[in-house]
GROMACS .gro file of C-alpha atoms in nm:
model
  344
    1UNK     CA    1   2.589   0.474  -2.318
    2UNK     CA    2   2.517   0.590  -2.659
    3UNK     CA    3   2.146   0.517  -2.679
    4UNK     CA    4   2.139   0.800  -2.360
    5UNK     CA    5   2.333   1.001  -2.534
    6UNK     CA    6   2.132   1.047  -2.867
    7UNK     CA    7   1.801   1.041  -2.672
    8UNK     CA    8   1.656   0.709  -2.746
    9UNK     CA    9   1.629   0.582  -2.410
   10UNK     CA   10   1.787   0.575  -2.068
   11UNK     CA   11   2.079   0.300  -1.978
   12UNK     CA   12   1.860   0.243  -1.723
   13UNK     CA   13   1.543   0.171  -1.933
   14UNK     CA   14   1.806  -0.036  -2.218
   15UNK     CA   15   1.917  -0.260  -1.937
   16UNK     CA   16   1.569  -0.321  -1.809
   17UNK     CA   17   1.458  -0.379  -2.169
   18UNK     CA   18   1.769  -0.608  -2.204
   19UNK     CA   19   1.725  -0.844  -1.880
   20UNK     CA   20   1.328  -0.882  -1.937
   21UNK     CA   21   1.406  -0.972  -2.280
   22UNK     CA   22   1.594  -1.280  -2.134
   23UNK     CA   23   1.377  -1.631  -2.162
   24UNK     CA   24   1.378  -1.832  -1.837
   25UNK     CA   25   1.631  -2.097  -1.873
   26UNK     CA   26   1.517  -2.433  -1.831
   27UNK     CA   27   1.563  -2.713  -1.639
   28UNK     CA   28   1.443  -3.104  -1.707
   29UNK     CA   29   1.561  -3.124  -1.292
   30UNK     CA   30   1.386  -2.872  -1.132
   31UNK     CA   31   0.997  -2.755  -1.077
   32UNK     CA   32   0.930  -2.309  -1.198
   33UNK     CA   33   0.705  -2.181  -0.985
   34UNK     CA   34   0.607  -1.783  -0.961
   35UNK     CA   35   0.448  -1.661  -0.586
   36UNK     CA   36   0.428  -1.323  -0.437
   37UNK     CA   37   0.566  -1.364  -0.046
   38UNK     CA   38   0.373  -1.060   0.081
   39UNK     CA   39   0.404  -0.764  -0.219
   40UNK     CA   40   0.728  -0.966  -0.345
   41UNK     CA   41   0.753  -1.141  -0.652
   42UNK     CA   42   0.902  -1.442  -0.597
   43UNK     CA   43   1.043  -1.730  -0.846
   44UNK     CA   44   1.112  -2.083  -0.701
   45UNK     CA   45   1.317  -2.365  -0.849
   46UNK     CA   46   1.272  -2.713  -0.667
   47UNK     CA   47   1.446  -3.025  -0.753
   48UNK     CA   48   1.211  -3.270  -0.967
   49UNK     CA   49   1.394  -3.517  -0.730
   50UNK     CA   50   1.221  -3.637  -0.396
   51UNK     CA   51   1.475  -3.552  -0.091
   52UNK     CA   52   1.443  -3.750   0.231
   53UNK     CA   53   1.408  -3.513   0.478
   54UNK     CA   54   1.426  -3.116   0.457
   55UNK     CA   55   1.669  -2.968   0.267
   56UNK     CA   56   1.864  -2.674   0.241
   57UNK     CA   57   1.744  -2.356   0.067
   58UNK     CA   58   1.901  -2.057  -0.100
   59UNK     CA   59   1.735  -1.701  -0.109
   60UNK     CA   60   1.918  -1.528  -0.430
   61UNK     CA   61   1.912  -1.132  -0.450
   62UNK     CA   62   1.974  -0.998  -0.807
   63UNK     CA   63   2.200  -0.732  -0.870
   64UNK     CA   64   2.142  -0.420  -1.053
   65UNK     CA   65   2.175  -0.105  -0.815
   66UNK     CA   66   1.868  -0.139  -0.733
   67UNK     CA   67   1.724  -0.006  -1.067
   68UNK     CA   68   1.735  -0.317  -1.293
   69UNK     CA   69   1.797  -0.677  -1.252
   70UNK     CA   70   1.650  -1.045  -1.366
   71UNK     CA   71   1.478  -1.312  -1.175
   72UNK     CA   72   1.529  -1.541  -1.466
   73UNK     CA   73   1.853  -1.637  -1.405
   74UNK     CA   74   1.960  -2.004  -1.160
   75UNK     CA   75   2.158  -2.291  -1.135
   76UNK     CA   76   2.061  -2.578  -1.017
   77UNK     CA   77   2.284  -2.650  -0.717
   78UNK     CA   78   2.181  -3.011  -0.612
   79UNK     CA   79   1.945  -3.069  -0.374
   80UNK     CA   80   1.840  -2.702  -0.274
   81UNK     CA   81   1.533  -2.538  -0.342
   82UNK     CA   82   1.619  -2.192  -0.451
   83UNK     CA   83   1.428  -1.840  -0.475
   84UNK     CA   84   1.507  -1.525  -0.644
   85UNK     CA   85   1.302  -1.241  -0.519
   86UNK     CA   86   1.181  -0.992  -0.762
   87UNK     CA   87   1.172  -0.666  -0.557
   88UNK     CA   88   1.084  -0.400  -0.630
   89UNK     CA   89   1.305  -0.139  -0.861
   90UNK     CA   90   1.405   0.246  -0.732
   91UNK     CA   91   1.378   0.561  -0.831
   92UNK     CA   92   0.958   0.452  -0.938
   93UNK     CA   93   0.978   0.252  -0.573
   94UNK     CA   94   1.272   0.478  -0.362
   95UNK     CA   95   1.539   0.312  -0.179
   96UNK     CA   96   1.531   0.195   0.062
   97UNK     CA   97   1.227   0.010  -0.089
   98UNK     CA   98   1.486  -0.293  -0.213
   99UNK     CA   99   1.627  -0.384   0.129
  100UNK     CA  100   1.249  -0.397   0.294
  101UNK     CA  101   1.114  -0.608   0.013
  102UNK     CA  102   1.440  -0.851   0.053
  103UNK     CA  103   1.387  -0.838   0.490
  104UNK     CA  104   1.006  -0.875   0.438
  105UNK     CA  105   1.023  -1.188   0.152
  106UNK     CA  106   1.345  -1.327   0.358
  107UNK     CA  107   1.136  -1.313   0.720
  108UNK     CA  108   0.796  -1.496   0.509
  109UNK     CA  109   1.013  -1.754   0.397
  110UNK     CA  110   1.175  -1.849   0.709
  111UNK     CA  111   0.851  -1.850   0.889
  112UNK     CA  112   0.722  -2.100   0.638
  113UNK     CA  113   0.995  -2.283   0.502
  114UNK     CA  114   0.873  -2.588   0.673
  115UNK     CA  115   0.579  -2.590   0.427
  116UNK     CA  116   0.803  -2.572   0.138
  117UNK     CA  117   1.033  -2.893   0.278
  118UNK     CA  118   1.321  -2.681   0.375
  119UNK     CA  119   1.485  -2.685   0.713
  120UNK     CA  120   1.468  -2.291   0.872
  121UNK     CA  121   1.788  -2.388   1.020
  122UNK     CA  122   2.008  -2.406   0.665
  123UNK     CA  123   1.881  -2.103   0.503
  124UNK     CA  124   2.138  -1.933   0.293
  125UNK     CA  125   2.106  -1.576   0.143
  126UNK     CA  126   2.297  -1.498  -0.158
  127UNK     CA  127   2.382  -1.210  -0.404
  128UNK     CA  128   2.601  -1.102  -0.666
  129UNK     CA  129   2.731  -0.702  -0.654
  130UNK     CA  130   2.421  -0.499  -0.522
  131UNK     CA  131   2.269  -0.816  -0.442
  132UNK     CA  132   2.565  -0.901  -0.230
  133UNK     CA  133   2.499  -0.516  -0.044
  134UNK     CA  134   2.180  -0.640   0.002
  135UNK     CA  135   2.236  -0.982   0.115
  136UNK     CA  136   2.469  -0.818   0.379
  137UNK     CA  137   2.208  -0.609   0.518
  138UNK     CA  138   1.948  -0.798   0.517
  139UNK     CA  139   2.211  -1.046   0.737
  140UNK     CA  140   2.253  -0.763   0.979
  141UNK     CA  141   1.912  -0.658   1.044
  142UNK     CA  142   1.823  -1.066   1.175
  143UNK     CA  143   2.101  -1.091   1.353
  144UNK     CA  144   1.883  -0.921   1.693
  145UNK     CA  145   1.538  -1.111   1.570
  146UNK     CA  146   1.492  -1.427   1.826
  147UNK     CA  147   1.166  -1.479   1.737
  148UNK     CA  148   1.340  -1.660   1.427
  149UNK     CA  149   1.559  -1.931   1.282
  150UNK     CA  150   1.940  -1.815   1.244
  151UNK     CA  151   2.072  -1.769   0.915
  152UNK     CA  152   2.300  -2.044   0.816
  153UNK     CA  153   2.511  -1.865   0.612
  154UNK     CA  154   2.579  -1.567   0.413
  155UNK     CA  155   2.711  -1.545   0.037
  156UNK     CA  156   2.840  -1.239  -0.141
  157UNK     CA  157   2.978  -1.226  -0.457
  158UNK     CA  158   3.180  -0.932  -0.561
  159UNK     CA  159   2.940  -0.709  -0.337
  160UNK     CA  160   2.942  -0.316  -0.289
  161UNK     CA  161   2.970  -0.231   0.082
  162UNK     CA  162   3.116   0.069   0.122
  163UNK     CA  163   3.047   0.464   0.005
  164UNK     CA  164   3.289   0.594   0.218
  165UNK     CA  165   3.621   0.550   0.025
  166UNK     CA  166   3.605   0.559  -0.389
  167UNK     CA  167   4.018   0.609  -0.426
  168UNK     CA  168   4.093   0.219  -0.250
  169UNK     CA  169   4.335   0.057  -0.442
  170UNK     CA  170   4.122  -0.192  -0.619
  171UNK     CA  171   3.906   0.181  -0.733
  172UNK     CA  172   4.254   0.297  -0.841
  173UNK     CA  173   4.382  -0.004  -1.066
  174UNK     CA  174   4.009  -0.075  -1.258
  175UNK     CA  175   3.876   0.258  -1.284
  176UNK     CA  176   3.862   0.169  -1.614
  177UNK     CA  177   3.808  -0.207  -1.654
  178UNK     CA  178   3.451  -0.328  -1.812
  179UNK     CA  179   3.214  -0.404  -1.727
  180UNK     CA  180   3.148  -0.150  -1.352
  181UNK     CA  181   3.416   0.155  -1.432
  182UNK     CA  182   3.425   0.399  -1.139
  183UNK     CA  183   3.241   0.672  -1.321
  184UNK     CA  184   2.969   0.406  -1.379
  185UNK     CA  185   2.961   0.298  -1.048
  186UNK     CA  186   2.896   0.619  -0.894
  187UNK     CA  187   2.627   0.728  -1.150
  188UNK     CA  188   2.477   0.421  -1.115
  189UNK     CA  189   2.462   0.449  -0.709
  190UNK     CA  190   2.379   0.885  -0.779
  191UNK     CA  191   2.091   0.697  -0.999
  192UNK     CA  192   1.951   0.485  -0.733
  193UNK     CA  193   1.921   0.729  -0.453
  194UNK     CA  194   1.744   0.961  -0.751
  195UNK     CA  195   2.044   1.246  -0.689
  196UNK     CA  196   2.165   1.479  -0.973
  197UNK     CA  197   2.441   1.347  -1.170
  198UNK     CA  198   2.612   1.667  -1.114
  199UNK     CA  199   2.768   1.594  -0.777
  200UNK     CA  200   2.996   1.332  -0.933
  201UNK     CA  201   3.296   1.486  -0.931
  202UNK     CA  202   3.265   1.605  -0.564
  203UNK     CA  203   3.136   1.254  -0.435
  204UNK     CA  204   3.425   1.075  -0.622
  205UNK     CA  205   3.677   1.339  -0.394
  206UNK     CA  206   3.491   1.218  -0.091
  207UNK     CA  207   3.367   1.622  -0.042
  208UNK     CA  208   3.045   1.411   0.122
  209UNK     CA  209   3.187   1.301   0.435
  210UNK     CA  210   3.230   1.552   0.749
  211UNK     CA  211   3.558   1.542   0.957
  212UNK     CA  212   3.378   1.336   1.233
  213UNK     CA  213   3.231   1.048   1.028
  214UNK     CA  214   3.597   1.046   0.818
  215UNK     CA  215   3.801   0.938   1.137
  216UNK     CA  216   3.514   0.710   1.267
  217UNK     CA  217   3.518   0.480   0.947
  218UNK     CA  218   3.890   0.504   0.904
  219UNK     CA  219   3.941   0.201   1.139
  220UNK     CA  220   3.708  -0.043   0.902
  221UNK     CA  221   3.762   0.174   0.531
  222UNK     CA  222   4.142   0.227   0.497
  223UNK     CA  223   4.339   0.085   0.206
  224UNK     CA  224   4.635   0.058   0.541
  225UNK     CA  225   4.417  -0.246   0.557
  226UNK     CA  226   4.405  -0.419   0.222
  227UNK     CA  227   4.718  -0.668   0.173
  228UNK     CA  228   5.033  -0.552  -0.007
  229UNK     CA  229   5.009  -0.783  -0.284
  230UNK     CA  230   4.701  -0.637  -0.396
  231UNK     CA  231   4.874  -0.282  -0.454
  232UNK     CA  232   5.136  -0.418  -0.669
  233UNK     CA  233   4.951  -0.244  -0.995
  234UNK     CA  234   4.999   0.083  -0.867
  235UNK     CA  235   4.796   0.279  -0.559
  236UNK     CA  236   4.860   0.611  -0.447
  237UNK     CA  237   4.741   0.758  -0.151
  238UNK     CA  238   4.420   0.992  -0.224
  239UNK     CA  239   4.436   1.375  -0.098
  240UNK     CA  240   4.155   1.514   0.107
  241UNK     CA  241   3.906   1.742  -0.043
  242UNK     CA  242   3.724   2.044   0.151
  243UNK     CA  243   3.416   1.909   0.325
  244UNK     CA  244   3.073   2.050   0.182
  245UNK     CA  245   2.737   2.049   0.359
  246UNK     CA  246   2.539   2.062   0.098
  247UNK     CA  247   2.702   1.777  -0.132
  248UNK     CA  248   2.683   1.581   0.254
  249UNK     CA  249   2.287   1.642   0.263
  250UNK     CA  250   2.248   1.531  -0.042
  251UNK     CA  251   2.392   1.215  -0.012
  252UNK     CA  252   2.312   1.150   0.369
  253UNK     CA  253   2.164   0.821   0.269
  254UNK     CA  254   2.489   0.638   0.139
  255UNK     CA  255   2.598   0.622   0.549
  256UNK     CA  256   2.350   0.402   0.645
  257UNK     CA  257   2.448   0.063   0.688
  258UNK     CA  258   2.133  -0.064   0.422
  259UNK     CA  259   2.400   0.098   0.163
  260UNK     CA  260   2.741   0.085   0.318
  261UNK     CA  261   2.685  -0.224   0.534
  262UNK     CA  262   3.098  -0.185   0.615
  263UNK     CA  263   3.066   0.030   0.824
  264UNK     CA  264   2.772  -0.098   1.055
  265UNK     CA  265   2.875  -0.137   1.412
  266UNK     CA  266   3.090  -0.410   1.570
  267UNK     CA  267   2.827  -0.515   1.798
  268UNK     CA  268   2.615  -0.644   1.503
  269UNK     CA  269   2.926  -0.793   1.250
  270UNK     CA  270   2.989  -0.998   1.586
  271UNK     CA  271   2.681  -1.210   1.578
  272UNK     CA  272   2.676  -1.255   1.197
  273UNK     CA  273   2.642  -1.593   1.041
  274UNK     CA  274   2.940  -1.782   0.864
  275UNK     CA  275   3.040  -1.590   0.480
  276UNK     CA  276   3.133  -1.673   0.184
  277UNK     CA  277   3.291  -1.382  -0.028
  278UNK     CA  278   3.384  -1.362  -0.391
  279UNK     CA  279   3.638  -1.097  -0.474
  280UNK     CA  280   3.781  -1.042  -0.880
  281UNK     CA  281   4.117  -0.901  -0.925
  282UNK     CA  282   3.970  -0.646  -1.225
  283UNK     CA  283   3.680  -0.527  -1.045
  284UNK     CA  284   3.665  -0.190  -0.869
  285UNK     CA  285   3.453  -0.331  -0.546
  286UNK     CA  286   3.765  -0.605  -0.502
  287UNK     CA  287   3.862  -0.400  -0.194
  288UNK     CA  288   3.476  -0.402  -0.074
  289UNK     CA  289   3.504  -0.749   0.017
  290UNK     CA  290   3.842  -0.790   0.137
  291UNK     CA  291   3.785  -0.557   0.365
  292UNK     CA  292   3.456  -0.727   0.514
  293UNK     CA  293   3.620  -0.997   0.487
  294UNK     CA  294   3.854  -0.902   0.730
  295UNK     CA  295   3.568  -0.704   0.980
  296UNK     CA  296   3.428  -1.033   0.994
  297UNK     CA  297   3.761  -1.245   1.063
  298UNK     CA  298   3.830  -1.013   1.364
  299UNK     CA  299   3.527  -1.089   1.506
  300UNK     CA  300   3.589  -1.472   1.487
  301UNK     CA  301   3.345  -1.510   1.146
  302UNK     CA  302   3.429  -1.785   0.916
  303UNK     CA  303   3.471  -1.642   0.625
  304UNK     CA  304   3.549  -1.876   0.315
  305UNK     CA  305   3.718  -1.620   0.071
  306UNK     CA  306   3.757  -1.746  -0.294
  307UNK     CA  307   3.959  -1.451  -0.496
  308UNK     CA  308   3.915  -1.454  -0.886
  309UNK     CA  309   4.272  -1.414  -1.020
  310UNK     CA  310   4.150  -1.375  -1.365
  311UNK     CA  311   3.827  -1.225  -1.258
  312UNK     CA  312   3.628  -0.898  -1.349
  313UNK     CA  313   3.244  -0.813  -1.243
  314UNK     CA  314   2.976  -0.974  -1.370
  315UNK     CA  315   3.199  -1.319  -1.451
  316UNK     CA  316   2.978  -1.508  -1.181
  317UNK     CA  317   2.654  -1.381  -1.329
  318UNK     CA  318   2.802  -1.499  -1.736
  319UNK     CA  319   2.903  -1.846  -1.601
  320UNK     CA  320   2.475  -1.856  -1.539
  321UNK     CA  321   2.438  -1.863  -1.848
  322UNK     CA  322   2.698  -2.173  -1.983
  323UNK     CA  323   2.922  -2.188  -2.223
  324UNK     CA  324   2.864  -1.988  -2.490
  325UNK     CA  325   2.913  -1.640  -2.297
  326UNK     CA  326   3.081  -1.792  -1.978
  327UNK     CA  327   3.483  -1.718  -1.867
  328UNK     CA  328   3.675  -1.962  -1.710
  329UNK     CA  329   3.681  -1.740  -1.381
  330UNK     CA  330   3.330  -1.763  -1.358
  331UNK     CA  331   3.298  -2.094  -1.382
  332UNK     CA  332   3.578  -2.154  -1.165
  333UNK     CA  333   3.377  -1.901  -0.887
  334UNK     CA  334   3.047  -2.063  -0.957
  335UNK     CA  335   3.213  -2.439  -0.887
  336UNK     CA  336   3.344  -2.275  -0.568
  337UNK     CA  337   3.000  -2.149  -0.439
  338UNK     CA  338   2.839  -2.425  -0.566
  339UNK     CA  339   3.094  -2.638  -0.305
  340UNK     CA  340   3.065  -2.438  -0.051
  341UNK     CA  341   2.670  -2.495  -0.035
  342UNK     CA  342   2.700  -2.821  -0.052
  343UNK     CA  343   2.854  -2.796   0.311
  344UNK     CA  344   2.563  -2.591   0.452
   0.00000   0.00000   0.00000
């Protein structure tokens, strides 16, 4: 970014600067409120409306690596009370602060939901790009937690999932493509896990991943797995690299399933709770989620897939904001979610 470059400030600090410069948008239907569940800062929208009974509610993770992000986005999706958890942002709070301030706020809510007039049994986590990796993990670690409600559902919208592959097809064909360009996407990750930007190159040629750990993942990350028609712009197979330790150490953190949830074991995707994925044909994590998407399918998960044709990152996040900076893919993706909670 040029404002980096010349010294004025970091893209991190401009896009902080940039999303808490954004004015809540209102609503004449629904109630604002700001709480803390625990250390979280949490933001709730509840319909003006009196419901008859309990209704459903939405937990929203933001996306932004991690490092940025806004709270002050929502749509008002009927009769749902929603909440967007403010968490808190790496490298002043280190990862894996994110995913234990989502888990902690998540488990609070469920525990009291009943107080806010929603039923613990149609609780619905949601998030868009990191949000979505989030929203995945935070999926998997309930999924062994009895002394709780089930999740009703899961919802992840273009979502990273994966640091094990960075040549898949969908890497290949929008390595280039605004608004998340590969190069970005692996600062941005090198930026959240506080690493040196200097191990770019070697990350990018997968130099991070020992022999062992390559042929474990290759049955869940291989592009062998991603359908034909999405290879039609061009893919070519990606060459191995010579292993290094040290790059490995380094980046030890990105095989964890808090930040590569693809690759957590079967024994937990088995027990996960119905999805909804949101894939864009321009967006370098489009092979993320078809390849959940099919981890979860051969375990028997429903998985409602809605595929942007027209789509490129961030759309779903624009069509927030209405017409004047909305596309019509993300306005076509939010009317999809939007339908698909209405089922829950």
């Amino acid at each position: 970014i040029l404002l980096e470059k010349v010294g004025i400030t970091s893209e991190v600090q401009f896009l902080r600067i940039m999303m808490d410069g954004i004015p809540p948008l209102e609503d004449k239907h629904l109630f604002i409120k700001d709480l803390r569940f625990e250390k979280v800062k949490v933001r709730i929208y509840q319909p003006k409306i009196p419901t008859t009974g309990q209704s459903r509610g939405i937990i929203y993770f933001h996306g932004g690596v991690g490092l940025f992000g806004s709270i002050l986005t929502q749509y008002d999706y009927g009769k749902t009370l929603s909440l967007l958890f403010r968490y808190r942002l790496a490298p002043e709070h280190p990862y894996p602060t994110q995913f234990e301030d989502c888990l902690t706020a998540t488990i609070h809510f469920m525990r009291t939901a009943h107080d806010y007039g929603v039923d613990p049994s149609r609780i619905i986590i949601c998030g868009d790009s990191s949000g979505g990796t989030l929203t995945a993990a935070v999926a998997q670690a309930l999924v062994n937690r009895r002394d709780l409600p089930k999740l009703r559902a899961q919802i992840l919208i273009y979502p990273f999932l994966q640091s094990i592959n960075f040549n898949l097809p969908s890497y290949q064909q929008n390595k280039g493509v605004p608004i998340l360009l590969k190069q970005r996407t692996l600062a941005l990750g090198l930026k959240y896990l506080n690493r040196d930007m200097s191990i770019i190159e070697a990350v990018s040629k997968h130099s991070h991943i020992p022999e062992d750990l390559q042929l474990k993942y290759q049955k869940w990350v291989n592009p062998d797995y991603i359908p034909h028609e999405f290879k039609t712009r061009g893919y070519k197979p990606s060459t191995t690299h010579p292993f290094s330790e040290e790059i490995y150490t380094l980046v030890k953190p990105v095989f964890d399933t808090v930040f590569s949830p693809l690759i957590a074991e079967d024994s937990v995707i088995a027990q996960l709770p119905e999805a909804f994925i949101l894939t864009c044909e321009f967006d370098v994590l489009r092979d993320d989620g078809l390849l959940y998407k099919k981890r979860l399918e051969d375990h028997g998960i429903k998985v409602t897939w809605c595929h942007l044709q027209e789509g490129f990152h961030g759309t779903v996040f624009l069509a927030f904001w209405g017409r004047a900076i909305a596309f019509q893919s993300g306005n076509k993706g939010l009317k999809k979610i939007v339908n698909f909670l209405r089922l829950m």
